[in-house]
PDB file of C-alpha atoms in Angstrom:
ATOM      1  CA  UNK A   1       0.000   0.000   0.000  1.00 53.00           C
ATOM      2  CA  UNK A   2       2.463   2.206  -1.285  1.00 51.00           C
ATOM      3  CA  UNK A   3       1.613   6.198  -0.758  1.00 63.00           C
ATOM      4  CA  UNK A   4      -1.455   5.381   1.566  1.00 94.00           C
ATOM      5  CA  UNK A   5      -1.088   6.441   5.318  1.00 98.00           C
ATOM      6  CA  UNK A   6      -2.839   4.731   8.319  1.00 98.00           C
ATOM      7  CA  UNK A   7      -3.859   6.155  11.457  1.00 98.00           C
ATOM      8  CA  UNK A   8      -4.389   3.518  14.062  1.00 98.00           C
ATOM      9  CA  UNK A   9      -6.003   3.971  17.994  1.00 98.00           C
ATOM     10  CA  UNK A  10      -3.795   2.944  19.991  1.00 97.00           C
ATOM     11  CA  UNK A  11      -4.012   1.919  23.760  1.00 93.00           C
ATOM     12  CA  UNK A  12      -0.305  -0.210  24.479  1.00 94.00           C
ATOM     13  CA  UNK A  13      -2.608  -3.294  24.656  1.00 93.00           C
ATOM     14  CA  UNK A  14      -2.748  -6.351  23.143  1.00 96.00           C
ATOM     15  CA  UNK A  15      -4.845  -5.753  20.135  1.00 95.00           C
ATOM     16  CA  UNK A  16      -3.901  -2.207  19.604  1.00 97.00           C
ATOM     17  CA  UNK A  17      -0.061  -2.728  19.418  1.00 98.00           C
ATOM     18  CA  UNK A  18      -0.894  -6.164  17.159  1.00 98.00           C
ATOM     19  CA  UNK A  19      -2.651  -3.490  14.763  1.00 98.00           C
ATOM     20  CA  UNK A  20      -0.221  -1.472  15.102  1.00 98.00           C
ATOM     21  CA  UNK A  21       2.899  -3.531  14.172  1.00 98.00           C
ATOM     22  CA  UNK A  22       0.822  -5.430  11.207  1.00 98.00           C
ATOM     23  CA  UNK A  23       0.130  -1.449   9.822  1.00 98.00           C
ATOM     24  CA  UNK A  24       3.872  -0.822   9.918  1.00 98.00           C
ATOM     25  CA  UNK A  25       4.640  -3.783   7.741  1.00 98.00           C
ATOM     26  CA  UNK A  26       1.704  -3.306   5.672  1.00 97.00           C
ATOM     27  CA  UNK A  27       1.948   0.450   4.992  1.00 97.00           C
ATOM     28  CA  UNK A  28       5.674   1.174   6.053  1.00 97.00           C
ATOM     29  CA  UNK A  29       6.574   2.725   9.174  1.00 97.00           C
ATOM     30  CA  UNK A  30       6.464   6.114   7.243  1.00 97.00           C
ATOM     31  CA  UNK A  31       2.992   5.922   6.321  1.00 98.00           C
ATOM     32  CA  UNK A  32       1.787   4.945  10.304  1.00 98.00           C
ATOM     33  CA  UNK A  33       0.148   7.846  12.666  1.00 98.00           C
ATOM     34  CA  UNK A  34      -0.994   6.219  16.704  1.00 98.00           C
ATOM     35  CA  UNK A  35      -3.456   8.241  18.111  1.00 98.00           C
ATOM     36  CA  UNK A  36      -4.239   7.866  22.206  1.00 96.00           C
ATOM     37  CA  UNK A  37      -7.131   8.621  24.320  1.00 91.00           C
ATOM     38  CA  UNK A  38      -6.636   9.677  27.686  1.00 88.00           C
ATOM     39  CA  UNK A  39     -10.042   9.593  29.645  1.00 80.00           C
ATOM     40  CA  UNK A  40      -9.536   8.905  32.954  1.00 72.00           C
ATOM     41  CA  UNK A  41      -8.908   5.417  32.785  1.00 76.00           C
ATOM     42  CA  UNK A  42      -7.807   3.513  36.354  1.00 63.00           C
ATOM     43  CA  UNK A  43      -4.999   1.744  34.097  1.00 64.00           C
ATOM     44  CA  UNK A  44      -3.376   4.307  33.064  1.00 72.00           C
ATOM     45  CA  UNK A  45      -0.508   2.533  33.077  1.00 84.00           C
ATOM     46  CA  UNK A  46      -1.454   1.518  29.499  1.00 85.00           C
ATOM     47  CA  UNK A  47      -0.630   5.310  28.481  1.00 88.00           C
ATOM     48  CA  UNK A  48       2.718   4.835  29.366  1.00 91.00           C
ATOM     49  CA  UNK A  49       3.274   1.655  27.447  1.00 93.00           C
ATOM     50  CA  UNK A  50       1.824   3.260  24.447  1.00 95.00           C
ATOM     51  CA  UNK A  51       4.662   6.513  24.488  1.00 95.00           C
ATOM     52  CA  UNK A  52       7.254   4.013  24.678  1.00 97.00           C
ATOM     53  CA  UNK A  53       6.090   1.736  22.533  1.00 98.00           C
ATOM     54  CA  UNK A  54       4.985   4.284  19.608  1.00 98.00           C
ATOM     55  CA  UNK A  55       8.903   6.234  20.132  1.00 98.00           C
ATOM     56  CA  UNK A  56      10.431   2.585  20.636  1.00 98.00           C
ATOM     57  CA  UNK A  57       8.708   1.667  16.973  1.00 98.00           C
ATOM     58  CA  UNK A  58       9.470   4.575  15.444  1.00 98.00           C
ATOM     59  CA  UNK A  59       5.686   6.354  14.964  1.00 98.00           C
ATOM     60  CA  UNK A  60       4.304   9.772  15.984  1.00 98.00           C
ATOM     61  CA  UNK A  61       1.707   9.781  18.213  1.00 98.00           C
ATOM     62  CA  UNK A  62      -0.645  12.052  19.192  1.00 98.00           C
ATOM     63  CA  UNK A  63      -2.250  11.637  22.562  1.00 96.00           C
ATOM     64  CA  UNK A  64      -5.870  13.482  22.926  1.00 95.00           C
ATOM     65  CA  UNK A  65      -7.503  14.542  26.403  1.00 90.00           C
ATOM     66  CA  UNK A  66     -10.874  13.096  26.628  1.00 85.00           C
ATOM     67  CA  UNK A  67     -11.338  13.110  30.536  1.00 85.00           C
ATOM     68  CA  UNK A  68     -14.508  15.083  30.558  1.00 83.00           C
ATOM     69  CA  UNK A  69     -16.188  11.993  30.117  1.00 77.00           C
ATOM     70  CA  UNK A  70     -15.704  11.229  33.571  1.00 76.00           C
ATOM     71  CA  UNK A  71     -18.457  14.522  34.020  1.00 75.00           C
ATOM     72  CA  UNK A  72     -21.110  12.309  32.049  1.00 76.00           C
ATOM     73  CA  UNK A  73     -20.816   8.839  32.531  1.00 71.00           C
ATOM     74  CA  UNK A  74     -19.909   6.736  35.163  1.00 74.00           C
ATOM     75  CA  UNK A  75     -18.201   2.778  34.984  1.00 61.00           C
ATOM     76  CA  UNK A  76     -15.743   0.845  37.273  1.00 59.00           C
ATOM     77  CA  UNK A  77     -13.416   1.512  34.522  1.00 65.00           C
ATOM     78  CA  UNK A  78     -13.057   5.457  35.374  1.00 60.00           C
ATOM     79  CA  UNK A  79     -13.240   4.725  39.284  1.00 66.00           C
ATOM     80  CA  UNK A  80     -10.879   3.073  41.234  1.00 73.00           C
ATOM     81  CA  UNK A  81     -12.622   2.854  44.157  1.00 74.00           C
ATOM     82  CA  UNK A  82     -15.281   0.191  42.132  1.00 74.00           C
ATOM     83  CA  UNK A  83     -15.162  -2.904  42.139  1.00 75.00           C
ATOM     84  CA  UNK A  84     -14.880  -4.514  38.947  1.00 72.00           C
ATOM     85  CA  UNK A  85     -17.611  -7.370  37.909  1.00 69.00           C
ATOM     86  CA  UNK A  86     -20.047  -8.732  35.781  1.00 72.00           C
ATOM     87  CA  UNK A  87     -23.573  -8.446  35.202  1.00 69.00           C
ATOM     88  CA  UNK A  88     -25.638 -11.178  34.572  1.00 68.00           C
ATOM     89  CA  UNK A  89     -25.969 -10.358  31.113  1.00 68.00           C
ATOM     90  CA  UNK A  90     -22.558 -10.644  30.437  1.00 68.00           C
ATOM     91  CA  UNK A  91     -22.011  -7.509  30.606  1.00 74.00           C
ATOM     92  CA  UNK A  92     -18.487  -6.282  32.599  1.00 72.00           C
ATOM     93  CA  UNK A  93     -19.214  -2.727  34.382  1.00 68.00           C
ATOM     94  CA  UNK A  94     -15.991  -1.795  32.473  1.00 67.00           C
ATOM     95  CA  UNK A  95     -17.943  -0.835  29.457  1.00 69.00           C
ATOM     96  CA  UNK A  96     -17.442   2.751  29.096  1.00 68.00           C
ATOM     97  CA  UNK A  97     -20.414   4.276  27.098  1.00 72.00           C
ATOM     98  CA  UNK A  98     -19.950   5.565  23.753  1.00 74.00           C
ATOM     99  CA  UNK A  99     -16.015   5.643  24.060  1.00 86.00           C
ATOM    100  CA  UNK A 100     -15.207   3.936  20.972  1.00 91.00           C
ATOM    101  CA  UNK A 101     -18.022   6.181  19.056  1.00 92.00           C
ATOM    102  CA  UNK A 102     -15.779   8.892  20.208  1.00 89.00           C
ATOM    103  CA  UNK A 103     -12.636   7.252  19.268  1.00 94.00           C
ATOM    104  CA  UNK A 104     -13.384   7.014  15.755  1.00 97.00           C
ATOM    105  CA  UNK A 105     -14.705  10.459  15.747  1.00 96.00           C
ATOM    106  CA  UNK A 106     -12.109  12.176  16.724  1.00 95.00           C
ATOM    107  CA  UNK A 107      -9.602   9.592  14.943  1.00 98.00           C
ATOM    108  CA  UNK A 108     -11.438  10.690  12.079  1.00 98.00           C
ATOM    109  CA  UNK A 109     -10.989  14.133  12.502  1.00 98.00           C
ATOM    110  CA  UNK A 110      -7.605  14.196  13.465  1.00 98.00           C
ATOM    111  CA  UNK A 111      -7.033  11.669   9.871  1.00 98.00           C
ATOM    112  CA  UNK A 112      -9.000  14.219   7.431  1.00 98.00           C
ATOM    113  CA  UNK A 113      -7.021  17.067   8.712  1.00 97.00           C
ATOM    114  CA  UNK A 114      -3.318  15.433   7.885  1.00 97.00           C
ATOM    115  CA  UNK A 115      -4.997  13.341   4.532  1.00 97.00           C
ATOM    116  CA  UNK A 116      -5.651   9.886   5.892  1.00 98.00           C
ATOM    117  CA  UNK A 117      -7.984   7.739   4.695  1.00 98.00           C
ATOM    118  CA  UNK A 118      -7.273   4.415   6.639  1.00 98.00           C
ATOM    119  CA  UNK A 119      -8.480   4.204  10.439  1.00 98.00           C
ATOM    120  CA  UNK A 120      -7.217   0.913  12.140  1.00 98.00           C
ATOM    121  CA  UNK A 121      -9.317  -0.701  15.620  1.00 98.00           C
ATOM    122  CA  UNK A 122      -8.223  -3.112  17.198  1.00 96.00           C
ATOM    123  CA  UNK A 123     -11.772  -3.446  18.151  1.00 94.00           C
ATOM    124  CA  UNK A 124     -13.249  -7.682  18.033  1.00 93.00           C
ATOM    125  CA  UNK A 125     -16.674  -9.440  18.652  1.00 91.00           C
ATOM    126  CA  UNK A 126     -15.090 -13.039  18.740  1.00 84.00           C
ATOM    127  CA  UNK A 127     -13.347 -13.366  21.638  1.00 71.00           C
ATOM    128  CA  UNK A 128     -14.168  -9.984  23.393  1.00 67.00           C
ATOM    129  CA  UNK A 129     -15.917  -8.839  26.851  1.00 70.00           C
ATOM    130  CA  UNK A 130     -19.451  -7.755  25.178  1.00 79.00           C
ATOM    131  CA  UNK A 131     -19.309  -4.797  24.436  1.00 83.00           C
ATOM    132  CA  UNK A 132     -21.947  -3.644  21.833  1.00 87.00           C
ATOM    133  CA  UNK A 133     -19.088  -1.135  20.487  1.00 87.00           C
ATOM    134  CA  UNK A 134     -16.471  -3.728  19.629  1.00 88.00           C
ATOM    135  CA  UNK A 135     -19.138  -5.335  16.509  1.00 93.00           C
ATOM    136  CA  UNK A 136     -18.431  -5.263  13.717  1.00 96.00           C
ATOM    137  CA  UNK A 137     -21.795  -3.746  12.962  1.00 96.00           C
ATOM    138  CA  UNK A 138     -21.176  -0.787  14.913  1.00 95.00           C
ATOM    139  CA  UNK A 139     -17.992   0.186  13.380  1.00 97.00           C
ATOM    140  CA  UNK A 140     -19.355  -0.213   9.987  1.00 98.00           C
ATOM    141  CA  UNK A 141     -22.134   1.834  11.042  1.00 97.00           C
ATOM    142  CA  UNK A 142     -19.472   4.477  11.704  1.00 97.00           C
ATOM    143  CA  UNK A 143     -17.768   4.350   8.822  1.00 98.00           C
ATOM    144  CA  UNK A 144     -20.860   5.584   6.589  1.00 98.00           C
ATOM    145  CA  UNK A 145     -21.735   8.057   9.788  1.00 98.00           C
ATOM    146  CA  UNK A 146     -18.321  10.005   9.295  1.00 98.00           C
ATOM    147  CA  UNK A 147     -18.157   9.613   5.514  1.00 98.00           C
ATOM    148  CA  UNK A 148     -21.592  11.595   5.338  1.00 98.00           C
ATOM    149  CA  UNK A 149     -20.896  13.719   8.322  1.00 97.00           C
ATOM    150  CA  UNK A 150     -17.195  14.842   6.752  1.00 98.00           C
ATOM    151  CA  UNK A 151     -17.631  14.216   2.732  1.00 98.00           C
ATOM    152  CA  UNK A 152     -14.707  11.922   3.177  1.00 98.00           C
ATOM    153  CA  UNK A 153     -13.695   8.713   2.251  1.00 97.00           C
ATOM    154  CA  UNK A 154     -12.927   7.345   5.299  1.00 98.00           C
ATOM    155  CA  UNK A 155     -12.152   3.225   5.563  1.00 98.00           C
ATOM    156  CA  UNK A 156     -11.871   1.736   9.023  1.00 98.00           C
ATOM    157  CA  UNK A 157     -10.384  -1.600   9.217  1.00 98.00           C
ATOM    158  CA  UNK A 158     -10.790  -3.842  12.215  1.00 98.00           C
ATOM    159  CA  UNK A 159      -7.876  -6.939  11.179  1.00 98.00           C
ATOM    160  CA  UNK A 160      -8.682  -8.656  14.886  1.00 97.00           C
ATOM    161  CA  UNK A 161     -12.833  -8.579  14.173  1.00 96.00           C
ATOM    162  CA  UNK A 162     -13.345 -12.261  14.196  1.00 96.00           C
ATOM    163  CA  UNK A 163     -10.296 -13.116  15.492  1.00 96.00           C
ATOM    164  CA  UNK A 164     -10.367 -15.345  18.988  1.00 95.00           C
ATOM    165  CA  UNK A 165      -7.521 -14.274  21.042  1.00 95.00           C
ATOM    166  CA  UNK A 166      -5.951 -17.298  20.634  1.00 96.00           C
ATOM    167  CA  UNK A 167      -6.046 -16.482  17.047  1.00 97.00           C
ATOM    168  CA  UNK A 168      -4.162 -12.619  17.430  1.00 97.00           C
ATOM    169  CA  UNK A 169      -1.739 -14.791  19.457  1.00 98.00           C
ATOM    170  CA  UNK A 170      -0.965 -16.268  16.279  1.00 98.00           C
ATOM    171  CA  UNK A 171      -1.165 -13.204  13.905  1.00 98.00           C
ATOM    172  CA  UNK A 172       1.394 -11.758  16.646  1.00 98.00           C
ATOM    173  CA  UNK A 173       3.832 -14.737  16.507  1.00 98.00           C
ATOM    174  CA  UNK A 174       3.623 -14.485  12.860  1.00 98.00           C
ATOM    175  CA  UNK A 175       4.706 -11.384  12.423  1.00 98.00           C
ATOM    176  CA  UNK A 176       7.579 -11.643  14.691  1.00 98.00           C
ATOM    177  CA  UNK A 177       6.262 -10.044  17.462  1.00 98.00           C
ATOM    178  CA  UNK A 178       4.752 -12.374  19.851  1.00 98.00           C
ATOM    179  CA  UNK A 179       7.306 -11.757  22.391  1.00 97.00           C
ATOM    180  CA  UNK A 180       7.662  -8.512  21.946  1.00 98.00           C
ATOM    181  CA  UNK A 181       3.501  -7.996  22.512  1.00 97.00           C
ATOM    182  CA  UNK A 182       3.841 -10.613  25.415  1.00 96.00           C
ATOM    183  CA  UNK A 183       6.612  -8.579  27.533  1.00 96.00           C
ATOM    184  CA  UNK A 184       5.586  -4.980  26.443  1.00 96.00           C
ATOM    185  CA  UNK A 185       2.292  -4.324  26.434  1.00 95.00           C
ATOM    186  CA  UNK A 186      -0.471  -3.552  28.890  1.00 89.00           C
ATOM    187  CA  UNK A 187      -4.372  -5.251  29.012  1.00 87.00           C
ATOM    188  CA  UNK A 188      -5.075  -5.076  32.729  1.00 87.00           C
ATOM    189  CA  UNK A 189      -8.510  -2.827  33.885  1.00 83.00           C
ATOM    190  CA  UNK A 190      -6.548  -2.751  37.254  1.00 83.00           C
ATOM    191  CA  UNK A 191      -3.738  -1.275  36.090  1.00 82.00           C
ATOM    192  CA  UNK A 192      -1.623  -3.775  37.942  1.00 88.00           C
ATOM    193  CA  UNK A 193       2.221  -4.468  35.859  1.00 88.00           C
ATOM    194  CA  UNK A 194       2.279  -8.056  34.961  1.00 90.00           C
ATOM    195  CA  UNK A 195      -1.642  -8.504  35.145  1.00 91.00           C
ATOM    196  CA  UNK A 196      -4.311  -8.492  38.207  1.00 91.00           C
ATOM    197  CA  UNK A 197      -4.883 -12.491  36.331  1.00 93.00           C
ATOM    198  CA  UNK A 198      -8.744 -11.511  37.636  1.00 89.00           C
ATOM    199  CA  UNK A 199     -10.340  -8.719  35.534  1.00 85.00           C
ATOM    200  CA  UNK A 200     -12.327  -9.857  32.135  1.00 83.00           C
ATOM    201  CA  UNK A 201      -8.628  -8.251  29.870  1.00 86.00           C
ATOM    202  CA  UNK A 202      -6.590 -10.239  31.645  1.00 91.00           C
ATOM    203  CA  UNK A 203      -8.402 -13.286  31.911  1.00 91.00           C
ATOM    204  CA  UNK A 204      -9.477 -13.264  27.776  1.00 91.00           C
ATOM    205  CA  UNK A 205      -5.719 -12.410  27.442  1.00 94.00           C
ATOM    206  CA  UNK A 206      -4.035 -15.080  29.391  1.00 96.00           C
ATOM    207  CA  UNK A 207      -6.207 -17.713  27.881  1.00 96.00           C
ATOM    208  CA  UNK A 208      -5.641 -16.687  24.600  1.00 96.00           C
ATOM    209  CA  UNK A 209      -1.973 -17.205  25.281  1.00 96.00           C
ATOM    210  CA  UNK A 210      -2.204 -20.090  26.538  1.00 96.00           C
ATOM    211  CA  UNK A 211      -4.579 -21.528  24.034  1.00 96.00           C
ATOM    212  CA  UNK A 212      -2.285 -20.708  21.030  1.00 97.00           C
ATOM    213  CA  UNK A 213       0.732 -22.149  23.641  1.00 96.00           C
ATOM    214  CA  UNK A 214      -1.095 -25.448  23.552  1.00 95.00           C
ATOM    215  CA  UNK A 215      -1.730 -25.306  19.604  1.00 94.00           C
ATOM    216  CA  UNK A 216       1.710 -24.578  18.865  1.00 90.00           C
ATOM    217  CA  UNK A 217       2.948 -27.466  21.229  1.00 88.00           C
ATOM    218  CA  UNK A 218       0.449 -30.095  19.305  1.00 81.00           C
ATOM    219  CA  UNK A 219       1.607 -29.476  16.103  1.00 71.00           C
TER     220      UNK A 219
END
């Protein structure tokens, strides 16, 4: 992809850094923009793994100041006091409402004002927590939404979508970077270094590793 650029949101997780690493050798490290949202997150932590990761790969990245969602919406995930858990509709109390919608709006603004087309998510519905914003549905929805609201061919992409995590395991390993993902990045809601091993991240993260452990060991 030659003389395209790619924007992607990027957290210092798992996924994000996965998406980010497959846009680097898919559009050249040139062509790659991160883009971080700070919003009052209890694992902040993950901010910090995302500067050094973005400077230690070689990208900008531009880190945006979204914490007055904390004045409209309340989850376990902005308050550190809560306790996270599940409802019993599957539903963790982690899900912040109407973050990613935001995301990909103001990814979307940012990308139109420096002439990028291509939005990268590291957003899934296989192997996920539940949350209505990570279908594929959704994002799709929000591709036409800010192509109508902007004039602008916008195309999000979503490479982990139907992925299990098992599966982005594997897409990690074959680039070359499952180790690197493994020892660098950041999933934990409790912001804890090395994983709480409790919360819904670090649970669908740890089994996914050792899922694709297993696999690997089989063949």
């Amino acid at each position: 992809m030659q003389n395209q650029q790619a924007l992607v949101i990027f957290s210092g997780g798992q996924d994000s850094t996965t998406c980010l690493i497959q846009a680097i050798q898919t559009y050249g490290r040139e062509n790659v923009q991160t883009i971080t949202f700070q919003y009052g997150q209890r694992h902040a932590v993950e901010l910090e793994r995302a500067r050094w990761i973005a400077q230690d790969l070689g990208v900008k990245q531009t880190v945006l100041d979204l914490s007055l969602m904390q004045q409209i919406t309340h989850n376990a995930l902005m308050d550190e006091t809560a306790t996270i858990e599940t409802a019993s509709d599957g539903l963790p109390n982690t899900f912040v409402d109407g973050r990613n919608a935001l995301f990909l709006l103001y990814a979307a603004i940012y990308a139109k004002g420096q002439g990028i087309r291509h939005i990268i998510a590291g957003v899934c519905e296989t192997d996920f927590s539940g949350y209505p914003d990570c279908r594929d549905v959704f994002v799709k929805s929000m591709n036409v939404t800010l192509n109508l609201a902007m004039d602008y061919a916008f195309q999000i992409h979503t490479p982990l979508m139907y992925l299990t995590k098992a599966q982005t395991w594997a897409l990690a390993d074959e680039m070359g970077a499952l180790d690197y993902i493994r020892e660098q990045t950041h999933t934990c809601y409790n912001g804890i270094v090395g994983g709480c091993h409790e919360c819904p991240s670090c649970v669908l993260r740890e089994r996914g590793l050792a899922e694709y452990l297993e696999s690997k060991k089989a063949v």
